[in-house]
Tab-separated table of C-alpha atoms and ligand atoms in Angstrom:
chain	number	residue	atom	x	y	z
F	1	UNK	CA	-8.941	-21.449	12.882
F	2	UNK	CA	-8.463	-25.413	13.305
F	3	UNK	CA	-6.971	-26.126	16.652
F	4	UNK	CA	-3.863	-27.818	14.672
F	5	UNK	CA	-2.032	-24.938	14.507
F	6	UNK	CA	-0.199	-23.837	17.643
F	7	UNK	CA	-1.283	-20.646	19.296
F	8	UNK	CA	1.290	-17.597	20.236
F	9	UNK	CA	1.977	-19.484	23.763
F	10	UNK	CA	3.291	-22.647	21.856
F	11	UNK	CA	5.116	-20.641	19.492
F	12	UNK	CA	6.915	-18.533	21.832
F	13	UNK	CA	7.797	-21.304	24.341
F	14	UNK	CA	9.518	-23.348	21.187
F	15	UNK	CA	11.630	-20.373	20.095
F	16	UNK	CA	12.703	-20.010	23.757
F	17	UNK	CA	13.713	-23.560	24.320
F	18	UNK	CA	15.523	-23.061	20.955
F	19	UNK	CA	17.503	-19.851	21.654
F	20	UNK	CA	17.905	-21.541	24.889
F	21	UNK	CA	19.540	-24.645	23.764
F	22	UNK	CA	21.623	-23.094	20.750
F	23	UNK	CA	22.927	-20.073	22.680
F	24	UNK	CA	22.742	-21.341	26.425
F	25	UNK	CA	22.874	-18.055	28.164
F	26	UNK	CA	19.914	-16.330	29.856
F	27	UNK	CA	16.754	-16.019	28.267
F	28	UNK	CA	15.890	-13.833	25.157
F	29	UNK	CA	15.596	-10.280	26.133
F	30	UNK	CA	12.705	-9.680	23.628
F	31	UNK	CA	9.611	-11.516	22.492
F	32	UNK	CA	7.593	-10.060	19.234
F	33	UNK	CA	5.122	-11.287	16.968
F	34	UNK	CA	3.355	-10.482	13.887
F	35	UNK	CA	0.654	-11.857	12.108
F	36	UNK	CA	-0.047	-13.545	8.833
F	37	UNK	CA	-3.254	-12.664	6.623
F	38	UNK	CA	-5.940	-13.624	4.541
F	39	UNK	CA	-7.503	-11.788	1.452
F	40	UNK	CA	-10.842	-11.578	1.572
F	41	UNK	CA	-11.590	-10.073	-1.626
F	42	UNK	CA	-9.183	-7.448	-3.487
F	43	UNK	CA	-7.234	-9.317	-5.585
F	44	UNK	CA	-4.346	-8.094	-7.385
F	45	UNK	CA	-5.388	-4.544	-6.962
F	46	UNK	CA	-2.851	-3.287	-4.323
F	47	UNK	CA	-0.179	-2.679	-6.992
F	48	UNK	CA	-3.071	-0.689	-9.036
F	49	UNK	CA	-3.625	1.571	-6.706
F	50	UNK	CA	-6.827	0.110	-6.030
F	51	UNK	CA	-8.717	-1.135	-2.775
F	52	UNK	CA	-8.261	-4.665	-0.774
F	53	UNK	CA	-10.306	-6.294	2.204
F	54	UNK	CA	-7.552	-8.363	3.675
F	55	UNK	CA	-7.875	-9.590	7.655
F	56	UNK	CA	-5.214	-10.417	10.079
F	57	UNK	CA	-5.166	-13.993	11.592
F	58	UNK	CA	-4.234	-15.799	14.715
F	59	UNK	CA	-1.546	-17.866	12.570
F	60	UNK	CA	1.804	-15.698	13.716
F	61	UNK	CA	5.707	-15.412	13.495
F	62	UNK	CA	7.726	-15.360	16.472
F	63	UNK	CA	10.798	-13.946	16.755
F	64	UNK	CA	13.065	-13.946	20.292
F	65	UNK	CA	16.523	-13.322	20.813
F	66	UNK	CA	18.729	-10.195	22.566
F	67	UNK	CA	21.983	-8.284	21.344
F	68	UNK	CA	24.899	-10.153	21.809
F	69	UNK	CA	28.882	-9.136	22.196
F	70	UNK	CA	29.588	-11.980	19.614
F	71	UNK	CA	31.025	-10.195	16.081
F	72	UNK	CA	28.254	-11.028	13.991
F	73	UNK	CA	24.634	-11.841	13.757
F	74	UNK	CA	22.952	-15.229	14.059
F	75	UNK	CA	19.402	-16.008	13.248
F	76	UNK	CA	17.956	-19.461	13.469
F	77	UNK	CA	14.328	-20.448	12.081
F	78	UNK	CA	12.146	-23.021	13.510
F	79	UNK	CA	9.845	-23.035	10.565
F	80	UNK	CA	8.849	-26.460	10.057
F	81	UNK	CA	8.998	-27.023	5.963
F	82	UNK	CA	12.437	-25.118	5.583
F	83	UNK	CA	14.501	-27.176	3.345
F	84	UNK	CA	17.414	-24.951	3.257
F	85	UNK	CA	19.768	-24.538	6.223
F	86	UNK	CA	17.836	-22.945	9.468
F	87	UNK	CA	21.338	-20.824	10.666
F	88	UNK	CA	22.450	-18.434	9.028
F	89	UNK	CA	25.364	-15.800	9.989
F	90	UNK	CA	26.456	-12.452	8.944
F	91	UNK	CA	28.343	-9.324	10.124
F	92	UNK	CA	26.126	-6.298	10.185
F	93	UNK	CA	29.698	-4.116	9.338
F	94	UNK	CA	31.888	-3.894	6.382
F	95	UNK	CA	30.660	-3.215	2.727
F	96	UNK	CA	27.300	-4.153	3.677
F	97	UNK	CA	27.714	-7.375	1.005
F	98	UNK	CA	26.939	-9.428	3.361
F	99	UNK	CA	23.280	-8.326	3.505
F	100	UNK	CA	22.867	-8.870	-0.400
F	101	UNK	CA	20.313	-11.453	-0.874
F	102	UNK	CA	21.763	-15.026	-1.295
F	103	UNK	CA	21.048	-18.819	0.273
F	104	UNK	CA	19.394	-19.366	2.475
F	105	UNK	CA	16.035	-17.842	0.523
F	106	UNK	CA	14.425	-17.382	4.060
F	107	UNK	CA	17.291	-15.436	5.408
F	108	UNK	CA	16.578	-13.123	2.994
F	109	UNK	CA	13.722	-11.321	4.736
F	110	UNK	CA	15.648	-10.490	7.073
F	111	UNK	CA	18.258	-9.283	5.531
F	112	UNK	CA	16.213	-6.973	3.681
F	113	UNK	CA	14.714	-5.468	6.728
F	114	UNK	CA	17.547	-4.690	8.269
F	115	UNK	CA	18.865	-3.248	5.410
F	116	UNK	CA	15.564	-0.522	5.165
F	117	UNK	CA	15.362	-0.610	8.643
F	118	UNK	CA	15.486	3.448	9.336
F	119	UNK	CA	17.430	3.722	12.915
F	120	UNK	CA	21.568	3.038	11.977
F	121	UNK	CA	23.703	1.500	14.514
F	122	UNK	CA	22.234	-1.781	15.016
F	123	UNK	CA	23.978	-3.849	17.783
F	124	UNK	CA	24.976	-7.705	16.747
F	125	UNK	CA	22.917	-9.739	17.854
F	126	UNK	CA	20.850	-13.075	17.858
F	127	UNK	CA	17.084	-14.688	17.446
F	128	UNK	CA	15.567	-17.328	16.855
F	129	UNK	CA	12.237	-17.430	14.627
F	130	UNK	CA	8.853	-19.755	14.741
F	131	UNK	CA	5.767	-19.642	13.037
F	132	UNK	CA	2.209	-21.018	12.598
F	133	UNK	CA	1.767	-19.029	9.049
F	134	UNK	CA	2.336	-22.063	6.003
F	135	UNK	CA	5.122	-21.353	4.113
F	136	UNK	CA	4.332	-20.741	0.435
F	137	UNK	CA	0.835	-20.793	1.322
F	138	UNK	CA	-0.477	-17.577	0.242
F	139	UNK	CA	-1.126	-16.002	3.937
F	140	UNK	CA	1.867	-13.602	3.474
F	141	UNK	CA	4.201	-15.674	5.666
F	142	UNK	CA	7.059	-13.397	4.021
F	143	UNK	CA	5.058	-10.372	5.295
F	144	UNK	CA	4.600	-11.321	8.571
F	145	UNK	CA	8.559	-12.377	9.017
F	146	UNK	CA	9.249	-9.149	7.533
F	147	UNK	CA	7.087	-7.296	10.114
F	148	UNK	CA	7.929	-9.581	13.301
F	149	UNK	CA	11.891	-8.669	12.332
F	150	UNK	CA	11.460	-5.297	11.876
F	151	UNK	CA	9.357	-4.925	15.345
F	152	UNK	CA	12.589	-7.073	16.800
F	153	UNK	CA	14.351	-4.151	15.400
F	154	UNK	CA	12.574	-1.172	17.371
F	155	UNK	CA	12.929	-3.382	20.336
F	156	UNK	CA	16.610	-3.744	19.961
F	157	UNK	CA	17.523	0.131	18.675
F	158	UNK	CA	14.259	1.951	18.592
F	159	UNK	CA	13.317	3.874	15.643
F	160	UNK	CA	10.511	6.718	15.622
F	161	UNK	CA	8.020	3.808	15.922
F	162	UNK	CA	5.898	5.379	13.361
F	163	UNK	CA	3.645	2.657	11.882
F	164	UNK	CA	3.477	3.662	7.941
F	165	UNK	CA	7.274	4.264	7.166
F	166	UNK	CA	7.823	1.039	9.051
F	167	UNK	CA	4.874	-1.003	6.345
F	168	UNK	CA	6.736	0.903	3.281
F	169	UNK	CA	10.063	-0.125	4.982
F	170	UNK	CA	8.855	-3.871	4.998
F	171	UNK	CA	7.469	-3.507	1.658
F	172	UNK	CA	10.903	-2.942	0.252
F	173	UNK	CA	12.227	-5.489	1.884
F	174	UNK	CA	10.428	-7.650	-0.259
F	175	UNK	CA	11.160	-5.641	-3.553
F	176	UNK	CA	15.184	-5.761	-3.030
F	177	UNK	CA	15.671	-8.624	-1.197
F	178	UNK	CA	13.031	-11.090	-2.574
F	179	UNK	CA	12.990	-10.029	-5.842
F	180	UNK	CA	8.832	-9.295	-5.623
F	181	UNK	CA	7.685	-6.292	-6.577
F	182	UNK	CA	4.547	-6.821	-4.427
F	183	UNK	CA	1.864	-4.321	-3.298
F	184	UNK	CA	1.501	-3.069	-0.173
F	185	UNK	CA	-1.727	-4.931	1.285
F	186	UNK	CA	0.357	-8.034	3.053
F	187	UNK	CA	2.210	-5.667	5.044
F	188	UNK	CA	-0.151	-3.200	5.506
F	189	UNK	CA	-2.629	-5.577	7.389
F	190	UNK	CA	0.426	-6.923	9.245
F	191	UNK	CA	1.000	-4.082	11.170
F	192	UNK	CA	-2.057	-2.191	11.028
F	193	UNK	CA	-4.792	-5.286	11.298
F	194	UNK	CA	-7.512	-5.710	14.461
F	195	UNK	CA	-8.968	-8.359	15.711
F	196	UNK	CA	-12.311	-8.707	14.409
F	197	UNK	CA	-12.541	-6.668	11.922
F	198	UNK	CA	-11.450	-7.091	8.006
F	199	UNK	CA	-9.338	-3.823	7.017
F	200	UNK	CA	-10.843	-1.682	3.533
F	201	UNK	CA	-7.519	-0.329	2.371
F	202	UNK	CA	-7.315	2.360	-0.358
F	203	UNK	CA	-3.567	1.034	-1.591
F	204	UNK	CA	-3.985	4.913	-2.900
F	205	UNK	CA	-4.337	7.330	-0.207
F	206	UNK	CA	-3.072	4.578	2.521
F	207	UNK	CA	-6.201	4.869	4.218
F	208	UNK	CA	-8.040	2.180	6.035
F	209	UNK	CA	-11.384	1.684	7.183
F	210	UNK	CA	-11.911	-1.105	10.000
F	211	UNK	CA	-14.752	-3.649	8.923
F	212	UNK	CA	-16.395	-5.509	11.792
F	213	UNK	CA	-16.300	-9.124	11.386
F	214	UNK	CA	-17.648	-10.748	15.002
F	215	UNK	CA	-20.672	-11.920	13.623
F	216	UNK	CA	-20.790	-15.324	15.346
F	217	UNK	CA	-23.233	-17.131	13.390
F	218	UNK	CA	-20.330	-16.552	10.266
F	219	UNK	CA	-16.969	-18.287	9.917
F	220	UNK	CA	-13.993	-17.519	7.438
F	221	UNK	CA	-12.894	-21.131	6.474
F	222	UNK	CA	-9.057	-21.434	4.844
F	223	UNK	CA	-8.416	-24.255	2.915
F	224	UNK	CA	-4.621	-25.136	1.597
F	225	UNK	CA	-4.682	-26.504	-1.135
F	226	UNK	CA	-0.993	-27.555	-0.573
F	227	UNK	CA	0.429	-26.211	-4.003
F	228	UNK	CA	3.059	-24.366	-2.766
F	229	UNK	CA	3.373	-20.881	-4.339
F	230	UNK	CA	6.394	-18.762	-5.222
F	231	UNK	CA	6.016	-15.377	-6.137
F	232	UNK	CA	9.750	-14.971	-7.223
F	233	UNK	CA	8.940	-16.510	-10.958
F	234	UNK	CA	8.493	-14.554	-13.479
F	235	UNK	CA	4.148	-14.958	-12.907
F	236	UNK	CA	3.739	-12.041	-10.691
F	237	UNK	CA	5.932	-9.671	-11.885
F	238	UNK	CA	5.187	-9.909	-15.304
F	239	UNK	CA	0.756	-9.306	-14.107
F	240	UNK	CA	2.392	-6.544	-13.037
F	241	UNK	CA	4.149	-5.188	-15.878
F	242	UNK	CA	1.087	-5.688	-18.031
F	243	UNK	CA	-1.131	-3.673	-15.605
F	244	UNK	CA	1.172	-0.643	-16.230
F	245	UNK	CA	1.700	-1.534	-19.696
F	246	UNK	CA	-2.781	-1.326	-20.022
F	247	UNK	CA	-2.937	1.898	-17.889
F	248	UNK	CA	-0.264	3.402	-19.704
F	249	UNK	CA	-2.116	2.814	-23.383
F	250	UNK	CA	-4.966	4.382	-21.877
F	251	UNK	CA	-2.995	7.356	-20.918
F	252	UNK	CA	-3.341	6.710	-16.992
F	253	UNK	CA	-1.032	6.252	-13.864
F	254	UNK	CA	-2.645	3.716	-12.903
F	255	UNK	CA	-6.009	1.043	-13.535
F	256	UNK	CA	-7.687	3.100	-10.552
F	257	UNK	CA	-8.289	5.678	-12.914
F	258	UNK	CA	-9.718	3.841	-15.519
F	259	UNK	CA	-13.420	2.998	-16.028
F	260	UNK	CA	-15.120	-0.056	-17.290
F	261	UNK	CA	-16.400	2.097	-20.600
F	262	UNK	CA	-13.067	3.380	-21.083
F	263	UNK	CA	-11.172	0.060	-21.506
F	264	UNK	CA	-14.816	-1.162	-23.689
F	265	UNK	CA	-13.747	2.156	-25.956
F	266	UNK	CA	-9.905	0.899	-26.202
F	267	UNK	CA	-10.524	-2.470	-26.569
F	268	UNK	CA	-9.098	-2.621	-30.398
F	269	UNK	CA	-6.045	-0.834	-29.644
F	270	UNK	CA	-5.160	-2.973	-26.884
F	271	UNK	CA	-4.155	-6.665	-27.450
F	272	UNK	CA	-6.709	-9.550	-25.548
F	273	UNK	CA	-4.420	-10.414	-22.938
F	274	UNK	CA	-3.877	-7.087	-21.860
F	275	UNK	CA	-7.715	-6.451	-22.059
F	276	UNK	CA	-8.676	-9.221	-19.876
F	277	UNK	CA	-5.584	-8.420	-17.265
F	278	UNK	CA	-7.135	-4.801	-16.971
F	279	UNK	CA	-10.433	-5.932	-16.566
F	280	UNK	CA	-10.008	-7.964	-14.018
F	281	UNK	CA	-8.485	-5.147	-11.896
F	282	UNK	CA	-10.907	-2.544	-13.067
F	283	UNK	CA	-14.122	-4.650	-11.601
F	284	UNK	CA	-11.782	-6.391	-8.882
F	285	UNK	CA	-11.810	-2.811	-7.438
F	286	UNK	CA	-15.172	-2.008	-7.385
F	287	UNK	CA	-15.949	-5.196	-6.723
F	288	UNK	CA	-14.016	-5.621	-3.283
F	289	UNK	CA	-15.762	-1.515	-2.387
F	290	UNK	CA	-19.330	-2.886	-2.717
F	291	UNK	CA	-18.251	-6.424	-0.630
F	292	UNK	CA	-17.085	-4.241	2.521
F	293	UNK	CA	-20.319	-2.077	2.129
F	294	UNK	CA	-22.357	-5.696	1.934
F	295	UNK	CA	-20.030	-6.912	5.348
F	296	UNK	CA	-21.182	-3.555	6.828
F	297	UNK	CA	-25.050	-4.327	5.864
F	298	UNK	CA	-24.480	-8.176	6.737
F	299	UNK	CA	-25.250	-9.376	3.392
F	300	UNK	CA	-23.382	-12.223	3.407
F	301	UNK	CA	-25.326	-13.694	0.116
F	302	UNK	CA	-24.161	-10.923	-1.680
F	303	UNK	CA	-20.482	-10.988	-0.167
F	304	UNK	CA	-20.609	-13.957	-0.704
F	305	UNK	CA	-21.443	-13.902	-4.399
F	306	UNK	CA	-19.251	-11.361	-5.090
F	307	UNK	CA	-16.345	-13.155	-4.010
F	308	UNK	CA	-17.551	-16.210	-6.642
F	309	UNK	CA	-17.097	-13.688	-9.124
F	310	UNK	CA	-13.828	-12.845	-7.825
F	311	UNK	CA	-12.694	-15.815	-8.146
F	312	UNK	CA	-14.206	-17.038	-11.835
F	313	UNK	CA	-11.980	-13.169	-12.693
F	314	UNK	CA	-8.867	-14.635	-11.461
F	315	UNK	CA	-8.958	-18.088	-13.094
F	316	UNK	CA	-10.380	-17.034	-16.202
F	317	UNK	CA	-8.709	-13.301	-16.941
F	318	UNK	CA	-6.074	-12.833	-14.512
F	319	UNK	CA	-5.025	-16.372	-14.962
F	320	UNK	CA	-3.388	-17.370	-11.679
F	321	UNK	CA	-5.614	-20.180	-10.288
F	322	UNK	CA	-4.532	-23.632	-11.085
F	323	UNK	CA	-7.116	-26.675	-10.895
F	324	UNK	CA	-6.175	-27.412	-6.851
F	325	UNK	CA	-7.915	-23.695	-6.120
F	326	UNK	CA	-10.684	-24.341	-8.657
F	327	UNK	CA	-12.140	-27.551	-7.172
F	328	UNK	CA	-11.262	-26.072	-3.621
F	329	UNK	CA	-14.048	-23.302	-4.386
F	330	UNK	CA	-16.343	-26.009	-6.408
F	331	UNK	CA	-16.508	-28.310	-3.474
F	332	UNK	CA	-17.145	-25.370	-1.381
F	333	UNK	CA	-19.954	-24.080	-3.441
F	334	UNK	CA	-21.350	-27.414	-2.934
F	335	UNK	CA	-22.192	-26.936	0.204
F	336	UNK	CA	-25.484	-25.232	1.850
F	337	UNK	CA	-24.879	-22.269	4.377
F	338	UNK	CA	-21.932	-21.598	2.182
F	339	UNK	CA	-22.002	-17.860	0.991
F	340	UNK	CA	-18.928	-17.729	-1.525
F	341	UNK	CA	-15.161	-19.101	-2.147
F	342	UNK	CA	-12.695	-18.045	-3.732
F	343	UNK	CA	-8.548	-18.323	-3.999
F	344	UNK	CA	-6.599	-16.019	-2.049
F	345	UNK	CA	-3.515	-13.979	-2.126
F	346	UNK	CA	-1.098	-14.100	-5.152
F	347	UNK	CA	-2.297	-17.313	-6.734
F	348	UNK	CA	-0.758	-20.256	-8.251
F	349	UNK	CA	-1.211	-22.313	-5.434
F	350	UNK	CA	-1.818	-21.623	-1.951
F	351	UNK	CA	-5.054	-20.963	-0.025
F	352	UNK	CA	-9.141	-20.666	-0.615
F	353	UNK	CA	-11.019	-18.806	1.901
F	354	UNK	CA	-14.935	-19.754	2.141
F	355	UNK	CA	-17.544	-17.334	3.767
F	356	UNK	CA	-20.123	-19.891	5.852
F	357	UNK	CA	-22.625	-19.598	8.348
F	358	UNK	CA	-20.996	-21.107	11.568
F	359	UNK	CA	-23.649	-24.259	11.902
F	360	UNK	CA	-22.121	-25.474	8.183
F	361	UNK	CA	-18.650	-26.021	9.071
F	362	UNK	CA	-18.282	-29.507	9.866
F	363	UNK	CA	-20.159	-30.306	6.650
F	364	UNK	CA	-18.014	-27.933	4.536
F	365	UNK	CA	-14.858	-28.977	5.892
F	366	UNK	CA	-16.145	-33.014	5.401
F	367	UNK	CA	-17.969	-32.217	1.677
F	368	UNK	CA	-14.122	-30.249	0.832
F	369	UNK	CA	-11.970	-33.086	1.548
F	370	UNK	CA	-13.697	-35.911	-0.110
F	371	UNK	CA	-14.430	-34.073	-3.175
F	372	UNK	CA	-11.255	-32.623	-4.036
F	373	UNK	CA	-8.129	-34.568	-5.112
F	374	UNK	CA	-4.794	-34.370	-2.729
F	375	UNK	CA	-1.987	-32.721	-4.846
R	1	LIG	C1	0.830	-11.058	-2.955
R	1	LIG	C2	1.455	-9.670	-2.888
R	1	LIG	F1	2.473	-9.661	-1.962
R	1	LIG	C3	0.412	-8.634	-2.542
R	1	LIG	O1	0.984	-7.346	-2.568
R	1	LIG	C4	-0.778	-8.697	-3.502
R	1	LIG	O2	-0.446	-8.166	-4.758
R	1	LIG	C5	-1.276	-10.135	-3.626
R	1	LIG	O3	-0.222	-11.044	-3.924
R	1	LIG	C6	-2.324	-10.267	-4.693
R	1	LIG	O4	-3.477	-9.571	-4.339
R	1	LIG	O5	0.355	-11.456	-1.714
């Protein structure tokens, strides 16, 4: 991770000094944090019921504050690139309106997980939120807001503290307050990620299997392409639509249940876009179970390819690269000791991640920025 990005340390003494300044009483009573992620492979498949290989970073929200005997709430964000107001306030009582989604977008989040958040009661109170995960970059910065709020939550009124209902909680969050009907994977990893290790997660059974990743002579490069993406078009939702709309013409739940020769066998009665969208989940899946068994055998060349072919299934049959992402992965493919590239996370804009052995980095990261063209 480049050293440009401030660790947890920096993060939390900013949002101290903040809540410090703004609300000049003694300091915040609690300190959480939750991370951001990055996909290795797995694309699109979460909402299919199919597998993903997502990691956990370093890159983090903060969020600090205590209950206060004010009459209503007051959150503050640090984030850098907010270009909306960073205060918002609202009154946890009353018809509840006041937690309907609204302006400022960010506040939203939060909203939303206090709305699913599953102990009642909660006391008024205030924080104030920093983060090293890019906003709009495609490393689930909503996620790990969502999960750093709700942990803010159990801190403040505790809950069971079971892990699951608390992903599924954060997961809705998203559906009724952001207006993305997103898988589970970004909050998933949030709360149930390791260090060093990638996490195989069956979005079906909920299961995960721990992948070691502390092979030093590898390194996970992320490159931003600086596109920003928004997942609240109509883009995303609509992939998802047509994903039910293919399993459902071939008489399944879901594309986990269908097989490569029986989408070849439907292929007349089904139209070409909705062809390629399935087909790119039904390999996708596969796809991302033989990459974690190639991590576990430390086949990187084969990872590596794999997530080339990944990537070419995205831009050309899921259709949500853009030309920033494409000659992100070219350059990176460009380079030797590189094993594979490919875009990451929703799409349309954000972030590449490159598999490398550790001795190429300085040459990837050079090669990458003068063959590619600033947006
Ligand atoms: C976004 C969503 F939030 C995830 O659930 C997942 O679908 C991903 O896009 C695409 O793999 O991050």
């Amino acid at each position: 991770m480049g050293s440009n990005f401030p660790d947890v340390a920096a993060l939390l003494s900013d949002a101290c000094r903040l809540y410090g300044e703004l609300f000049a009483e003694e300091p915040p009573q609690v300190a959480v944090c939750a991370p951001g992620r990055v996909n290795l492979i797995g694309e699109h498949t979460d909402y299919n019921q199919g597998f993903v290989l997502p990691m956990a970073l370093p890159l983090v929200t903060v969020v600090v504050g205590g209950p206060t005997s004010a009459q209503e709430v007051t959150v503050v964000t640090a984030a850098k690139d907010a270009d909306e107001p960073r205060r918002v306030d609202f009154a946890l009582t009353g018809d509840g309106s006041s937690l309907s989604p609204g302006l400022p977008r960010w506040a939203n989040y939060v909203k939303g997980v206090i709305q699913h958040y599953r102990a009642p009661a909660l006391p008024n109170f205030r924080a104030v939120v920093t983060s090293s995960v890019p906003l709009g970059g495609g490393l689930s910065s909503s996620a790990s807001l969502e999960v750093a709020f709700y942990t803010f939550l159990q801190k403040l009124k505790p809950d069971d503290g079971e892990k699951l209902p608390k992903v599924l909680a954060c997961q809705q969050a998203e559906h009724t307050h952001a207006a993305v009907p997103c898988g589970i994977m970004d909050q998933f990893v949030s709360v149930f990620g390791r260090e060093r290790h990638a996490l195989l997660i069956d979005c079906r059974s909920l299961e995960a299997t721990p992948v070691p990743l502390a092979d030093p002579s590898l390194v996970i490069l992320i490159t931003n392409s600086n596109v920003k993406h928004s997942l609240t078009g109509s883009e995303y939702p609509m992939r998802r639509r047509q994903c039910e709309q293919a399993a459902s013409a071939l008489g399944k739940d879901s594309l986990r249940d269908v097989t490569m020769k029986e989408l070849e066998e439907a292929m007349e009665r089904l139209d070409d876009v909705t062809y390629r969208r399935a087909r790119h989940v039904i390999e996708e899946i596969e796809r991302t179970v033989q990459a974690a068994e190639a991590l576990k055998r430390g086949s990187y060349k084969k990872f590596g390819q794999l997530m080339v072919e990944s990537h070419n299934s995205l831009r050309n049959l899921y259709e949500v690269s853009c030309r920033e992402l494409d000659e992100l992965v070219s350059a990176a493919m460009e380079v030797e000791g590189v094993f594979g590239s490919r875009m990451t996370g929703g799409g349309f804009g954000g972030c590449t991640v490159t598999l490398l052995q550790a001795q190429a980095i300085d040459k990837a990261i050079q090669h990458i920025q003068v063959n590619t063209r600033p947006c």
